[in-house]
PDB file of C-alpha atoms and ligand atoms in Angstrom:
ATOM      1  CA  UNK A   1      47.218 -58.458   4.844  1.00 66.00           C
ATOM      2  CA  UNK A   2      43.617 -58.654   3.610  1.00 78.00           C
ATOM      3  CA  UNK A   3      42.447 -57.248   6.933  1.00 82.00           C
ATOM      4  CA  UNK A   4      44.949 -54.353   6.748  1.00 85.00           C
ATOM      5  CA  UNK A   5      43.783 -53.583   3.237  1.00 84.00           C
ATOM      6  CA  UNK A   6      40.160 -53.529   4.425  1.00 84.00           C
ATOM      7  CA  UNK A   7      41.065 -51.266   7.369  1.00 86.00           C
ATOM      8  CA  UNK A   8      42.891 -48.768   5.139  1.00 87.00           C
ATOM      9  CA  UNK A   9      39.983 -48.836   2.667  1.00 85.00           C
ATOM     10  CA  UNK A  10      37.578 -48.181   5.572  1.00 88.00           C
ATOM     11  CA  UNK A  11      39.770 -45.249   6.687  1.00 88.00           C
ATOM     12  CA  UNK A  12      39.758 -43.831   3.191  1.00 89.00           C
ATOM     13  CA  UNK A  13      35.945 -44.218   2.901  1.00 88.00           C
ATOM     14  CA  UNK A  14      35.506 -42.390   6.252  1.00 89.00           C
ATOM     15  CA  UNK A  15      37.798 -39.612   5.008  1.00 90.00           C
ATOM     16  CA  UNK A  16      35.802 -39.281   1.791  1.00 88.00           C
ATOM     17  CA  UNK A  17      32.506 -39.264   3.731  1.00 88.00           C
ATOM     18  CA  UNK A  18      33.837 -36.451   5.945  1.00 87.00           C
ATOM     19  CA  UNK A  19      34.927 -34.494   2.874  1.00 86.00           C
ATOM     20  CA  UNK A  20      31.501 -34.934   1.226  1.00 84.00           C
ATOM     21  CA  UNK A  21      29.770 -33.816   4.441  1.00 84.00           C
ATOM     22  CA  UNK A  22      32.051 -30.759   4.637  1.00 83.00           C
ATOM     23  CA  UNK A  23      31.442 -29.880   0.996  1.00 84.00           C
ATOM     24  CA  UNK A  24      27.677 -30.182   1.257  1.00 83.00           C
ATOM     25  CA  UNK A  25      27.704 -27.924   4.322  1.00 83.00           C
ATOM     26  CA  UNK A  26      29.742 -25.422   2.267  1.00 84.00           C
ATOM     27  CA  UNK A  27      27.278 -25.730  -0.626  1.00 82.00           C
ATOM     28  CA  UNK A  28      24.349 -25.091   1.756  1.00 81.00           C
ATOM     29  CA  UNK A  29      26.229 -22.076   3.153  1.00 81.00           C
ATOM     30  CA  UNK A  30      26.765 -20.816  -0.386  1.00 82.00           C
ATOM     31  CA  UNK A  31      23.194 -21.388  -1.526  1.00 81.00           C
ATOM     32  CA  UNK A  32      21.309 -20.071   1.510  1.00 80.00           C
ATOM     33  CA  UNK A  33      21.995 -16.356   0.908  1.00 79.00           C
ATOM     34  CA  UNK A  34      21.089 -16.854  -2.748  1.00 79.00           C
ATOM     35  CA  UNK A  35      17.828 -18.522  -1.775  1.00 79.00           C
ATOM     36  CA  UNK A  36      17.074 -15.697   0.709  1.00 81.00           C
ATOM     37  CA  UNK A  37      17.925 -13.161  -1.948  1.00 82.00           C
ATOM     38  CA  UNK A  38      15.640 -14.929  -4.425  1.00 82.00           C
ATOM     39  CA  UNK A  39      12.726 -15.031  -1.950  1.00 83.00           C
ATOM     40  CA  UNK A  40      13.308 -11.350  -1.090  1.00 83.00           C
ATOM     41  CA  UNK A  41      13.457 -10.353  -4.769  1.00 86.00           C
ATOM     42  CA  UNK A  42      10.280 -12.312  -5.553  1.00 86.00           C
ATOM     43  CA  UNK A  43       8.494 -10.562  -2.669  1.00 86.00           C
ATOM     44  CA  UNK A  44       9.701  -7.154  -3.848  1.00 85.00           C
ATOM     45  CA  UNK A  45       8.556  -7.870  -7.398  1.00 87.00           C
ATOM     46  CA  UNK A  46       5.140  -9.007  -6.160  1.00 85.00           C
ATOM     47  CA  UNK A  47       4.861  -5.794  -4.106  1.00 82.00           C
ATOM     48  CA  UNK A  48       5.941  -3.676  -7.057  1.00 83.00           C
ATOM     49  CA  UNK A  49       3.328  -5.290  -9.296  1.00 83.00           C
ATOM     50  CA  UNK A  50       0.630  -4.794  -6.659  1.00 80.00           C
ATOM     51  CA  UNK A  51       1.722  -1.178  -5.999  1.00 80.00           C
ATOM     52  CA  UNK A  52       1.804  -0.375  -9.713  1.00 86.00           C
ATOM     53  CA  UNK A  53      -1.677  -1.834 -10.195  1.00 86.00           C
ATOM     54  CA  UNK A  54      -2.923   0.288  -7.262  1.00 86.00           C
ATOM     55  CA  UNK A  55      -1.263   3.389  -8.668  1.00 87.00           C
ATOM     56  CA  UNK A  56      -2.809   2.883 -12.122  1.00 89.00           C
ATOM     57  CA  UNK A  57      -6.249   2.391 -10.545  1.00 88.00           C
ATOM     58  CA  UNK A  58      -5.724   5.509  -8.413  1.00 88.00           C
ATOM     59  CA  UNK A  59      -4.699   7.605 -11.440  1.00 88.00           C
ATOM     60  CA  UNK A  60      -7.794   6.426 -13.327  1.00 88.00           C
ATOM     61  CA  UNK A  61     -10.031   7.287 -10.357  1.00 87.00           C
ATOM     62  CA  UNK A  62      -8.458  10.741 -10.074  1.00 87.00           C
ATOM     63  CA  UNK A  63      -8.797  11.581 -13.738  1.00 84.00           C
ATOM     64  CA  UNK A  64     -12.441  10.472 -13.713  1.00 84.00           C
ATOM     65  CA  UNK A  65     -13.169  12.963 -10.925  1.00 84.00           C
ATOM     66  CA  UNK A  66     -12.907  16.347 -12.607  1.00 83.00           C
ATOM     67  CA  UNK A  67     -13.751  17.708 -15.994  1.00 78.00           C
ATOM     68  CA  UNK A  68     -10.716  19.849 -16.906  1.00 80.00           C
ATOM     69  CA  UNK A  69      -9.588  21.606 -20.039  1.00 82.00           C
ATOM     70  CA  UNK A  70      -5.978  21.842 -18.797  1.00 87.00           C
ATOM     71  CA  UNK A  71      -4.371  18.562 -17.725  1.00 88.00           C
ATOM     72  CA  UNK A  72      -3.941  18.319 -13.961  1.00 91.00           C
ATOM     73  CA  UNK A  73      -0.320  17.982 -12.725  1.00 93.00           C
ATOM     74  CA  UNK A  74       1.136  14.502 -12.610  1.00 92.00           C
ATOM     75  CA  UNK A  75       1.620  12.744  -9.279  1.00 92.00           C
ATOM     76  CA  UNK A  76       4.386  10.466  -7.979  1.00 90.00           C
ATOM     77  CA  UNK A  77       8.115  11.168  -7.787  1.00 90.00           C
ATOM     78  CA  UNK A  78       8.589  14.351  -5.754  1.00 92.00           C
ATOM     79  CA  UNK A  79       4.796  14.729  -5.451  1.00 94.00           C
ATOM     80  CA  UNK A  80       2.368  12.500  -3.551  1.00 95.00           C
ATOM     81  CA  UNK A  81       1.625   9.022  -4.914  1.00 92.00           C
ATOM     82  CA  UNK A  82      -1.720   8.839  -6.708  1.00 93.00           C
ATOM     83  CA  UNK A  83      -3.178   6.423  -4.145  1.00 92.00           C
ATOM     84  CA  UNK A  84      -2.211   8.753  -1.281  1.00 94.00           C
ATOM     85  CA  UNK A  85      -3.900  11.589  -3.162  1.00 95.00           C
ATOM     86  CA  UNK A  86      -7.032   9.456  -3.576  1.00 94.00           C
ATOM     87  CA  UNK A  87      -7.025   8.718   0.166  1.00 93.00           C
ATOM     88  CA  UNK A  88      -6.896  12.426   1.072  1.00 96.00           C
ATOM     89  CA  UNK A  89      -9.497  13.455  -1.509  1.00 96.00           C
ATOM     90  CA  UNK A  90     -11.830  10.701  -0.270  1.00 94.00           C
ATOM     91  CA  UNK A  91     -11.563  12.059   3.272  1.00 95.00           C
ATOM     92  CA  UNK A  92     -12.074  15.698   2.208  1.00 96.00           C
ATOM     93  CA  UNK A  93     -14.912  14.835  -0.194  1.00 94.00           C
ATOM     94  CA  UNK A  94     -17.160  13.293   2.464  1.00 93.00           C
ATOM     95  CA  UNK A  95     -17.026  16.161   5.010  1.00 93.00           C
ATOM     96  CA  UNK A  96     -20.424  17.750   5.671  1.00 89.00           C
ATOM     97  CA  UNK A  97     -19.279  21.352   6.092  1.00 93.00           C
ATOM     98  CA  UNK A  98     -16.839  23.315   3.965  1.00 96.00           C
ATOM     99  CA  UNK A  99     -13.451  21.984   5.056  1.00 97.00           C
ATOM    100  CA  UNK A 100     -10.338  23.970   5.897  1.00 98.00           C
ATOM    101  CA  UNK A 101      -7.244  22.139   4.669  1.00 98.00           C
ATOM    102  CA  UNK A 102      -3.651  23.117   5.477  1.00 98.00           C
ATOM    103  CA  UNK A 103      -0.829  21.695   3.435  1.00 98.00           C
ATOM    104  CA  UNK A 104       2.858  21.892   4.392  1.00 98.00           C
ATOM    105  CA  UNK A 105       4.703  21.773   1.054  1.00 98.00           C
ATOM    106  CA  UNK A 106       2.954  22.883  -2.144  1.00 98.00           C
ATOM    107  CA  UNK A 107       2.959  21.316  -5.596  1.00 98.00           C
ATOM    108  CA  UNK A 108       0.768  18.954  -7.613  1.00 97.00           C
ATOM    109  CA  UNK A 109      -1.345  18.042  -4.568  1.00 98.00           C
ATOM    110  CA  UNK A 110      -2.298  21.719  -4.160  1.00 98.00           C
ATOM    111  CA  UNK A 111      -4.043  21.700  -7.526  1.00 97.00           C
ATOM    112  CA  UNK A 112      -5.748  18.337  -6.960  1.00 97.00           C
ATOM    113  CA  UNK A 113      -7.118  19.363  -3.553  1.00 98.00           C
ATOM    114  CA  UNK A 114      -8.201  22.731  -5.005  1.00 97.00           C
ATOM    115  CA  UNK A 115     -10.012  20.954  -7.851  1.00 96.00           C
ATOM    116  CA  UNK A 116     -11.911  18.820  -5.321  1.00 96.00           C
ATOM    117  CA  UNK A 117     -12.951  21.887  -3.302  1.00 97.00           C
ATOM    118  CA  UNK A 118     -14.211  23.570  -6.469  1.00 95.00           C
ATOM    119  CA  UNK A 119     -16.167  20.423  -7.346  1.00 92.00           C
ATOM    120  CA  UNK A 120     -17.681  20.431  -3.829  1.00 91.00           C
ATOM    121  CA  UNK A 121     -18.439  24.127  -4.238  1.00 93.00           C
ATOM    122  CA  UNK A 122     -16.808  25.176  -0.966  1.00 96.00           C
ATOM    123  CA  UNK A 123     -13.897  24.880   1.436  1.00 98.00           C
ATOM    124  CA  UNK A 124     -10.416  26.318   1.462  1.00 98.00           C
ATOM    125  CA  UNK A 125      -6.857  25.090   1.095  1.00 98.00           C
ATOM    126  CA  UNK A 126      -3.953  27.027   2.589  1.00 98.00           C
ATOM    127  CA  UNK A 127      -0.706  25.698   1.200  1.00 98.00           C
ATOM    128  CA  UNK A 128       2.591  26.662   2.828  1.00 98.00           C
ATOM    129  CA  UNK A 129       5.643  26.911   0.583  1.00 98.00           C
ATOM    130  CA  UNK A 130       9.150  27.807   1.766  1.00 98.00           C
ATOM    131  CA  UNK A 131      10.784  28.017  -1.647  1.00 98.00           C
ATOM    132  CA  UNK A 132      10.085  31.151  -3.688  1.00 98.00           C
ATOM    133  CA  UNK A 133      10.515  29.376  -7.021  1.00 98.00           C
ATOM    134  CA  UNK A 134       8.012  26.647  -6.172  1.00 98.00           C
ATOM    135  CA  UNK A 135       5.728  29.224  -4.564  1.00 98.00           C
ATOM    136  CA  UNK A 136       5.580  31.046  -7.922  1.00 98.00           C
ATOM    137  CA  UNK A 137       5.145  27.764  -9.802  1.00 98.00           C
ATOM    138  CA  UNK A 138       2.313  26.462  -7.622  1.00 98.00           C
ATOM    139  CA  UNK A 139       0.542  29.829  -7.594  1.00 98.00           C
ATOM    140  CA  UNK A 140       0.701  29.912 -11.377  1.00 98.00           C
ATOM    141  CA  UNK A 141      -0.864  26.434 -11.543  1.00 97.00           C
ATOM    142  CA  UNK A 142      -3.625  27.594  -9.178  1.00 98.00           C
ATOM    143  CA  UNK A 143      -4.345  30.559 -11.488  1.00 97.00           C
ATOM    144  CA  UNK A 144      -4.140  28.409 -14.638  1.00 96.00           C
ATOM    145  CA  UNK A 145      -6.740  26.045 -13.202  1.00 95.00           C
ATOM    146  CA  UNK A 146      -8.944  28.896 -11.986  1.00 95.00           C
ATOM    147  CA  UNK A 147      -8.740  27.780  -8.364  1.00 97.00           C
ATOM    148  CA  UNK A 148      -7.951  31.118  -6.656  1.00 98.00           C
ATOM    149  CA  UNK A 149     -11.279  31.107  -4.828  1.00 98.00           C
ATOM    150  CA  UNK A 150     -10.429  27.819  -3.113  1.00 98.00           C
ATOM    151  CA  UNK A 151      -6.642  27.836  -2.777  1.00 98.00           C
ATOM    152  CA  UNK A 152      -4.240  30.241  -1.131  1.00 98.00           C
ATOM    153  CA  UNK A 153      -0.549  29.463  -1.531  1.00 98.00           C
ATOM    154  CA  UNK A 154       1.415  31.258   1.180  1.00 98.00           C
ATOM    155  CA  UNK A 155       5.142  31.951   0.998  1.00 98.00           C
ATOM    156  CA  UNK A 156       6.569  30.911   4.374  1.00 98.00           C
ATOM    157  CA  UNK A 157      10.384  30.799   4.339  1.00 98.00           C
ATOM    158  CA  UNK A 158      11.999  28.383   6.774  1.00 98.00           C
ATOM    159  CA  UNK A 159      12.906  30.055  10.073  1.00 97.00           C
ATOM    160  CA  UNK A 160      14.640  28.784  13.211  1.00 97.00           C
ATOM    161  CA  UNK A 161      12.116  27.409  15.675  1.00 97.00           C
ATOM    162  CA  UNK A 162      12.950  26.088  19.153  1.00 95.00           C
ATOM    163  CA  UNK A 163      10.640  23.547  20.696  1.00 94.00           C
ATOM    164  CA  UNK A 164      11.406  22.074  24.107  1.00 87.00           C
ATOM    165  CA  UNK A 165      15.127  22.676  23.732  1.00 91.00           C
ATOM    166  CA  UNK A 166      15.315  21.283  20.206  1.00 93.00           C
ATOM    167  CA  UNK A 167      16.112  23.489  17.226  1.00 94.00           C
ATOM    168  CA  UNK A 168      14.278  23.222  13.934  1.00 96.00           C
ATOM    169  CA  UNK A 169      13.924  25.134  10.674  1.00 97.00           C
ATOM    170  CA  UNK A 170      10.205  25.372   9.962  1.00 98.00           C
ATOM    171  CA  UNK A 171       7.790  27.549   7.985  1.00 98.00           C
ATOM    172  CA  UNK A 172       7.544  31.160   9.260  1.00 98.00           C
ATOM    173  CA  UNK A 173       4.641  30.792  11.694  1.00 96.00           C
ATOM    174  CA  UNK A 174       3.258  34.278  10.903  1.00 97.00           C
ATOM    175  CA  UNK A 175       1.896  32.621   7.761  1.00 97.00           C
ATOM    176  CA  UNK A 176      -0.560  30.776  10.029  1.00 97.00           C
ATOM    177  CA  UNK A 177      -1.510  33.653  12.335  1.00 96.00           C
ATOM    178  CA  UNK A 178      -5.109  33.979  11.090  1.00 96.00           C
ATOM    179  CA  UNK A 179      -5.705  30.239  10.690  1.00 97.00           C
ATOM    180  CA  UNK A 180      -8.270  28.548  12.984  1.00 96.00           C
ATOM    181  CA  UNK A 181     -10.402  25.404  12.840  1.00 96.00           C
ATOM    182  CA  UNK A 182      -8.313  23.247  10.495  1.00 97.00           C
ATOM    183  CA  UNK A 183     -10.094  20.037   9.447  1.00 97.00           C
ATOM    184  CA  UNK A 184      -7.299  18.392   7.453  1.00 98.00           C
ATOM    185  CA  UNK A 185      -3.513  18.702   7.499  1.00 98.00           C
ATOM    186  CA  UNK A 186      -1.218  17.293   4.857  1.00 98.00           C
ATOM    187  CA  UNK A 187       2.368  17.137   6.121  1.00 98.00           C
ATOM    188  CA  UNK A 188       4.575  16.866   3.032  1.00 97.00           C
ATOM    189  CA  UNK A 189       7.314  19.396   3.847  1.00 95.00           C
ATOM    190  CA  UNK A 190       9.735  20.884   4.679  1.00 97.00           C
ATOM    191  CA  UNK A 191      11.992  18.570   2.655  1.00 94.00           C
ATOM    192  CA  UNK A 192      13.993  16.009   4.636  1.00 91.00           C
ATOM    193  CA  UNK A 193      17.284  17.640   3.547  1.00 91.00           C
ATOM    194  CA  UNK A 194      16.473  20.810   5.523  1.00 91.00           C
ATOM    195  CA  UNK A 195      17.201  19.147   8.873  1.00 89.00           C
ATOM    196  CA  UNK A 196      16.724  16.229  11.236  1.00 91.00           C
ATOM    197  CA  UNK A 197      13.051  15.501  11.961  1.00 93.00           C
ATOM    198  CA  UNK A 198      12.286  18.559   9.832  1.00 96.00           C
ATOM    199  CA  UNK A 199       8.522  17.953   9.926  1.00 97.00           C
ATOM    200  CA  UNK A 200       8.222  17.516  13.714  1.00 97.00           C
ATOM    201  CA  UNK A 201       7.031  21.122  14.379  1.00 97.00           C
ATOM    202  CA  UNK A 202       3.840  20.621  12.321  1.00 98.00           C
ATOM    203  CA  UNK A 203       1.956  19.083  15.242  1.00 97.00           C
ATOM    204  CA  UNK A 204       3.056  21.341  18.128  1.00 96.00           C
ATOM    205  CA  UNK A 205       2.511  24.418  15.936  1.00 97.00           C
ATOM    206  CA  UNK A 206      -0.847  23.385  14.461  1.00 97.00           C
ATOM    207  CA  UNK A 207      -2.423  21.525  17.399  1.00 95.00           C
ATOM    208  CA  UNK A 208      -4.071  24.619  18.868  1.00 94.00           C
ATOM    209  CA  UNK A 209      -5.485  25.479  15.452  1.00 97.00           C
ATOM    210  CA  UNK A 210      -7.144  22.131  14.748  1.00 96.00           C
ATOM    211  CA  UNK A 211     -10.894  21.604  14.667  1.00 95.00           C
ATOM    212  CA  UNK A 212     -12.314  18.705  16.694  1.00 92.00           C
ATOM    213  CA  UNK A 213     -11.852  15.411  14.813  1.00 93.00           C
ATOM    214  CA  UNK A 214      -9.225  16.865  12.497  1.00 96.00           C
ATOM    215  CA  UNK A 215      -7.353  14.375  10.325  1.00 96.00           C
ATOM    216  CA  UNK A 216      -3.624  14.588   9.712  1.00 97.00           C
ATOM    217  CA  UNK A 217      -1.900  12.874   6.789  1.00 97.00           C
ATOM    218  CA  UNK A 218       1.871  12.443   6.862  1.00 96.00           C
ATOM    219  CA  UNK A 219       3.593  11.430   3.650  1.00 95.00           C
ATOM    220  CA  UNK A 220       6.811   9.372   3.581  1.00 92.00           C
ATOM    221  CA  UNK A 221       5.782   7.827   6.898  1.00 92.00           C
ATOM    222  CA  UNK A 222       7.970   4.767   6.337  1.00 89.00           C
ATOM    223  CA  UNK A 223      11.192   6.840   6.455  1.00 91.00           C
ATOM    224  CA  UNK A 224      13.061   6.552   9.789  1.00 92.00           C
ATOM    225  CA  UNK A 225      12.823  10.324  10.372  1.00 92.00           C
ATOM    226  CA  UNK A 226       9.066  10.461   9.787  1.00 93.00           C
ATOM    227  CA  UNK A 227       8.341   7.347  11.854  1.00 93.00           C
ATOM    228  CA  UNK A 228      10.352   8.873  14.722  1.00 95.00           C
ATOM    229  CA  UNK A 229       8.312  12.084  14.364  1.00 96.00           C
ATOM    230  CA  UNK A 230       5.025  10.167  14.399  1.00 95.00           C
ATOM    231  CA  UNK A 231       6.093   8.135  17.478  1.00 94.00           C
ATOM    232  CA  UNK A 232       6.978  11.361  19.272  1.00 94.00           C
ATOM    233  CA  UNK A 233       3.662  13.010  18.331  1.00 95.00           C
ATOM    234  CA  UNK A 234       1.697   9.994  19.535  1.00 93.00           C
ATOM    235  CA  UNK A 235       3.605  10.083  22.834  1.00 92.00           C
ATOM    236  CA  UNK A 236       3.322  13.869  23.308  1.00 91.00           C
ATOM    237  CA  UNK A 237      -0.187  14.644  22.059  1.00 92.00           C
ATOM    238  CA  UNK A 238      -3.638  13.119  22.269  1.00 89.00           C
ATOM    239  CA  UNK A 239      -3.672  11.543  18.835  1.00 93.00           C
ATOM    240  CA  UNK A 240      -4.584   8.182  17.363  1.00 92.00           C
ATOM    241  CA  UNK A 241      -2.805   6.471  14.504  1.00 92.00           C
ATOM    242  CA  UNK A 242      -5.305   4.994  12.093  1.00 90.00           C
ATOM    243  CA  UNK A 243      -4.535   1.960   9.937  1.00 73.00           C
ATOM    244  CA  UNK A 244      -3.414   3.095   6.511  1.00 64.00           C
ATOM    245  CA  UNK A 245      -3.705   0.357   3.915  1.00 63.00           C
ATOM    246  CA  UNK A 246      -1.379   0.246   0.894  1.00 65.00           C
ATOM    247  CA  UNK A 247       0.046   3.753   0.953  1.00 74.00           C
ATOM    248  CA  UNK A 248       3.238   5.124   2.436  1.00 85.00           C
ATOM    249  CA  UNK A 249       1.219   7.842   4.119  1.00 91.00           C
ATOM    250  CA  UNK A 250       0.245   7.817   7.802  1.00 93.00           C
ATOM    251  CA  UNK A 251      -3.254   8.884   8.848  1.00 94.00           C
ATOM    252  CA  UNK A 252      -3.563  10.392  12.305  1.00 94.00           C
ATOM    253  CA  UNK A 253      -6.773  11.379  14.097  1.00 94.00           C
ATOM    254  CA  UNK A 254      -7.151  14.230  16.568  1.00 94.00           C
ATOM    255  CA  UNK A 255     -10.108  13.987  18.915  1.00 84.00           C
ATOM    256  CA  UNK A 256      -9.911  17.504  20.317  1.00 80.00           C
ATOM    257  CA  UNK A 257      -8.542  16.417  23.712  1.00 57.00           C
ATOM    258  CA  UNK A 258      -5.374  18.315  24.599  1.00 49.00           C
ATOM    259  CA  UNK A 259      -4.910  21.795  23.211  1.00 43.00           C
ATOM    260  CA  UNK A 260      -1.725  23.775  22.984  1.00 42.00           C
ATOM    261  CA  UNK A 261       0.183  25.855  20.480  1.00 40.00           C
ATOM    262  CA  UNK A 262       3.458  27.606  19.902  1.00 37.00           C
TER     263      UNK A 262
HETATM  264  C1  SAM B 301       7.536  16.457  -1.158  1.00 50.75           C
HETATM  265  S1  SAM B 301       7.273  17.845  -2.222  1.00 50.75           S
HETATM  266  C2  SAM B 301       5.546  17.702  -2.268  1.00 50.75           C
HETATM  267  C3  SAM B 301       4.712  18.817  -2.687  1.00 50.75           C
HETATM  268  C4  SAM B 301       3.194  18.563  -2.724  1.00 50.75           C
HETATM  269  N1  SAM B 301       2.617  18.276  -1.440  1.00 50.75           N
HETATM  270  C5  SAM B 301       2.802  17.473  -3.707  1.00 50.75           C
HETATM  271  O1  SAM B 301       2.540  16.344  -3.291  1.00 50.75           O
HETATM  272  O2  SAM B 301       2.721  17.747  -4.877  1.00 50.75           O
HETATM  273  C6  SAM B 301       7.708  19.119  -1.147  1.00 50.75           C
HETATM  274  C7  SAM B 301       8.428  20.296  -1.735  1.00 50.75           C
HETATM  275  O3  SAM B 301       8.878  20.036  -3.034  1.00 50.75           O
HETATM  276  C8  SAM B 301       9.046  21.263  -3.723  1.00 50.75           C
HETATM  277  N2  SAM B 301       8.407  21.230  -5.051  1.00 50.75           N
HETATM  278  C9  SAM B 301       7.261  21.807  -5.464  1.00 50.75           C
HETATM  279  N3  SAM B 301       7.091  21.637  -6.767  1.00 50.75           N
HETATM  280  C10 SAM B 301       8.159  20.923  -7.205  1.00 50.75           C
HETATM  281  C11 SAM B 301       8.580  20.434  -8.467  1.00 50.75           C
HETATM  282  N4  SAM B 301       7.855  20.663  -9.550  1.00 50.75           N
HETATM  283  N5  SAM B 301       9.732  19.746  -8.531  1.00 50.75           N
HETATM  284  C12 SAM B 301      10.476  19.516  -7.441  1.00 50.75           C
HETATM  285  N6  SAM B 301      10.143  19.966  -6.217  1.00 50.75           N
HETATM  286  C13 SAM B 301       9.007  20.659  -6.096  1.00 50.75           C
HETATM  287  C14 SAM B 301       8.406  22.354  -2.879  1.00 50.75           C
HETATM  288  O4  SAM B 301       9.397  23.129  -2.225  1.00 50.75           O
HETATM  289  C15 SAM B 301       7.599  21.531  -1.890  1.00 50.75           C
HETATM  290  O5  SAM B 301       7.420  22.205  -0.683  1.00 50.75           O
END
């Protein structure tokens, strides 16, 4: 009888052990996603803090650059991030000769680049704008800041453009007819909503107009559409992707190898 009692107790203990094991596995299953989520959130917060610090530093650097009586337009949001703007201005500022800059998509960056060219005392920015309202707005800012000598905003409505069997809506290319020897390109339009890989035509259209060692900046490079565009450009044209620290903008170098245009 004593032995039977012991056996049934042993059975019960085994059952309980199995239950405990099952429960702890369930608890681990329950906690793991929470732990992953917590690690992910901590990483995101650390990145946000670092990015915000960089942005504040970039804004301070930018506002130290130019003496202005009218405040320069704010960056971020729909416009370039301040640290991307700093990166472009750094590149343009150190060129020996007067640079020719072409910008796809006008706005705050137009005024900042114009202000740098005025400070350098030479160079030209041609800014393409598809939207009449923003064309008027940007042009007004250029006038308000007295930058007409250095900046030309060109109205270039989006038009159908076929490239190797693919259809796009891109800036009316007549707006670029007289343009030659571009040193810098800022690809920040057309807006994503205007079509799939909307910014792809920039390279095939502008390639034949680039100066040797031109530099191309592509904003929003982390978006799937833009990274697909950049991959395609790197495969199709003789370009090099440079390492771009701490901005969401890609920096591409053209060494003057292959030439071609639409
Ligand atoms: C990505 S935004 C960038 C414009 C510019 N490169 C910049 O960084 O300031 C591209 C388009 O936004 C539109 N845009 C211009 N000014 C704007 C404003 N104040 N608010 C919203 N969109 C604007 C224009 O049509 C422009 O081509």
